[in-house]
Amino acid sequence: EGEKVKLEYDVDSTDANGYHFAYVYLSDGRLANAELLRMGFVKLKISPPNLKHADELRAAYQEAKKEKRGVQGE
């Protein structure tokens, strides 16, 4: 709360429904998208052509799945 973040966009910043896509960096440089996946709070969805951080996001998802964290442990 109250923390400044940096948004980074990939090829497409919105989808056909007007939803926005961005990578969110915390002030310490961590990628919040990957942290949420790693903690098991969200499910993985990669939407081509937005593939800039796909490997990092997949690895975070696999870690949560392996450790049965959050929604991955269901």
PDB file of C-alpha atoms in Angstrom:
ATOM      1  CA  GLU A   1       0.000   0.000   0.000  1.00  0.00           C
ATOM      2  CA  GLY A   2       1.300   3.404  -0.941  1.00  0.00           C
ATOM      3  CA  GLU A   3       4.225   1.878  -2.829  1.00  0.00           C
ATOM      4  CA  LYS A   4       5.177   3.253  -6.219  1.00  0.00           C
ATOM      5  CA  VAL A   5       5.308   0.723  -9.032  1.00  0.00           C
ATOM      6  CA  LYS A   6       6.566   0.813 -12.607  1.00  0.00           C
ATOM      7  CA  LEU A   7       4.398  -0.475 -15.436  1.00  0.00           C
ATOM      8  CA  GLU A   8       5.934  -2.031 -18.513  1.00  0.00           C
ATOM      9  CA  TYR A   9       3.952  -2.924 -21.601  1.00  0.00           C
ATOM     10  CA  ASP A  10       4.650  -5.617 -24.167  1.00  0.00           C
ATOM     11  CA  VAL A  11       3.464  -5.784 -27.791  1.00  0.00           C
ATOM     12  CA  ASP A  12      -0.245  -5.429 -26.954  1.00  0.00           C
ATOM     13  CA  SER A  13      -1.302  -3.321 -23.973  1.00  0.00           C
ATOM     14  CA  THR A  14      -5.051  -4.090 -24.256  1.00  0.00           C
ATOM     15  CA  ASP A  15      -7.231  -6.913 -25.512  1.00  0.00           C
ATOM     16  CA  ALA A  16     -10.408  -6.835 -27.613  1.00  0.00           C
ATOM     17  CA  ASN A  17     -12.493  -6.279 -24.457  1.00  0.00           C
ATOM     18  CA  GLY A  18     -10.433  -3.282 -23.367  1.00  0.00           C
ATOM     19  CA  TYR A  19      -8.600  -5.081 -20.550  1.00  0.00           C
ATOM     20  CA  HIS A  20      -5.111  -3.714 -19.933  1.00  0.00           C
ATOM     21  CA  PHE A  21      -2.010  -5.900 -19.840  1.00  0.00           C
ATOM     22  CA  ALA A  22       1.142  -4.726 -18.078  1.00  0.00           C
ATOM     23  CA  TYR A  23       4.124  -6.070 -16.200  1.00  0.00           C
ATOM     24  CA  VAL A  24       4.245  -4.498 -12.750  1.00  0.00           C
ATOM     25  CA  TYR A  25       7.604  -3.848 -11.113  1.00  0.00           C
ATOM     26  CA  LEU A  26       7.831  -3.194  -7.386  1.00  0.00           C
ATOM     27  CA  SER A  27      10.156  -0.500  -6.045  1.00  0.00           C
ATOM     28  CA  ASP A  28      12.776  -3.164  -5.210  1.00  0.00           C
ATOM     29  CA  GLY A  29      12.837  -4.309  -8.862  1.00  0.00           C
ATOM     30  CA  ARG A  30      10.870  -7.542  -8.442  1.00  0.00           C
ATOM     31  CA  LEU A  31       8.283  -8.404 -11.067  1.00  0.00           C
ATOM     32  CA  ALA A  32       4.980  -8.413  -9.156  1.00  0.00           C
ATOM     33  CA  ASN A  33       3.324 -10.617 -11.788  1.00  0.00           C
ATOM     34  CA  ALA A  34       5.885 -13.362 -11.105  1.00  0.00           C
ATOM     35  CA  GLU A  35       5.641 -12.913  -7.328  1.00  0.00           C
ATOM     36  CA  LEU A  36       1.866 -13.377  -7.413  1.00  0.00           C
ATOM     37  CA  LEU A  37       2.326 -16.551  -9.462  1.00  0.00           C
ATOM     38  CA  ARG A  38       5.112 -17.803  -7.164  1.00  0.00           C
ATOM     39  CA  MET A  39       2.879 -17.360  -4.102  1.00  0.00           C
ATOM     40  CA  GLY A  40       0.055 -19.220  -5.837  1.00  0.00           C
ATOM     41  CA  PHE A  41      -2.354 -16.285  -5.710  1.00  0.00           C
ATOM     42  CA  VAL A  42      -3.090 -16.283  -9.449  1.00  0.00           C
ATOM     43  CA  LYS A  43      -3.184 -18.695 -12.360  1.00  0.00           C
ATOM     44  CA  LEU A  44      -0.879 -18.422 -15.331  1.00  0.00           C
ATOM     45  CA  LYS A  45      -2.189 -16.922 -18.553  1.00  0.00           C
ATOM     46  CA  ILE A  46       0.215 -15.975 -21.304  1.00  0.00           C
ATOM     47  CA  SER A  47      -1.347 -14.106 -24.201  1.00  0.00           C
ATOM     48  CA  PRO A  48       0.745 -14.006 -27.376  1.00  0.00           C
ATOM     49  CA  PRO A  49       2.229 -11.849 -28.731  1.00  0.00           C
ATOM     50  CA  ASN A  50       3.029 -10.690 -25.174  1.00  0.00           C
ATOM     51  CA  LEU A  51       5.899 -13.068 -24.480  1.00  0.00           C
ATOM     52  CA  LYS A  52       8.606 -10.783 -23.062  1.00  0.00           C
ATOM     53  CA  HIS A  53       8.609 -12.386 -19.585  1.00  0.00           C
ATOM     54  CA  ALA A  54       6.979 -15.711 -20.479  1.00  0.00           C
ATOM     55  CA  ASP A  55       9.885 -17.859 -19.244  1.00  0.00           C
ATOM     56  CA  GLU A  56      10.058 -16.088 -15.873  1.00  0.00           C
ATOM     57  CA  LEU A  57       6.286 -16.305 -15.418  1.00  0.00           C
ATOM     58  CA  ARG A  58       6.220 -20.009 -16.327  1.00  0.00           C
ATOM     59  CA  ALA A  59       9.035 -20.716 -13.850  1.00  0.00           C
ATOM     60  CA  ALA A  60       7.180 -18.894 -11.059  1.00  0.00           C
ATOM     61  CA  TYR A  61       4.011 -20.838 -11.881  1.00  0.00           C
ATOM     62  CA  GLN A  62       5.901 -24.148 -11.867  1.00  0.00           C
ATOM     63  CA  GLU A  63       7.426 -23.310  -8.477  1.00  0.00           C
ATOM     64  CA  ALA A  64       3.983 -22.663  -6.963  1.00  0.00           C
ATOM     65  CA  LYS A  65       2.627 -25.838  -8.527  1.00  0.00           C
ATOM     66  CA  LYS A  66       5.539 -27.928  -7.258  1.00  0.00           C
ATOM     67  CA  GLU A  67       5.197 -26.495  -3.745  1.00  0.00           C
ATOM     68  CA  LYS A  68       1.363 -26.752  -3.922  1.00  0.00           C
ATOM     69  CA  ARG A  69       0.912 -23.100  -2.994  1.00  0.00           C
ATOM     70  CA  GLY A  70      -2.397 -21.273  -3.225  1.00  0.00           C
ATOM     71  CA  VAL A  71      -4.612 -21.983  -6.214  1.00  0.00           C
ATOM     72  CA  GLN A  72      -1.927 -24.316  -7.621  1.00  0.00           C
ATOM     73  CA  GLY A  73      -2.379 -26.640  -4.640  1.00  0.00           C
ATOM     74  CA  GLU A  74      -6.023 -27.303  -5.377  1.00  0.00           C
TER      75      GLU A  74
END
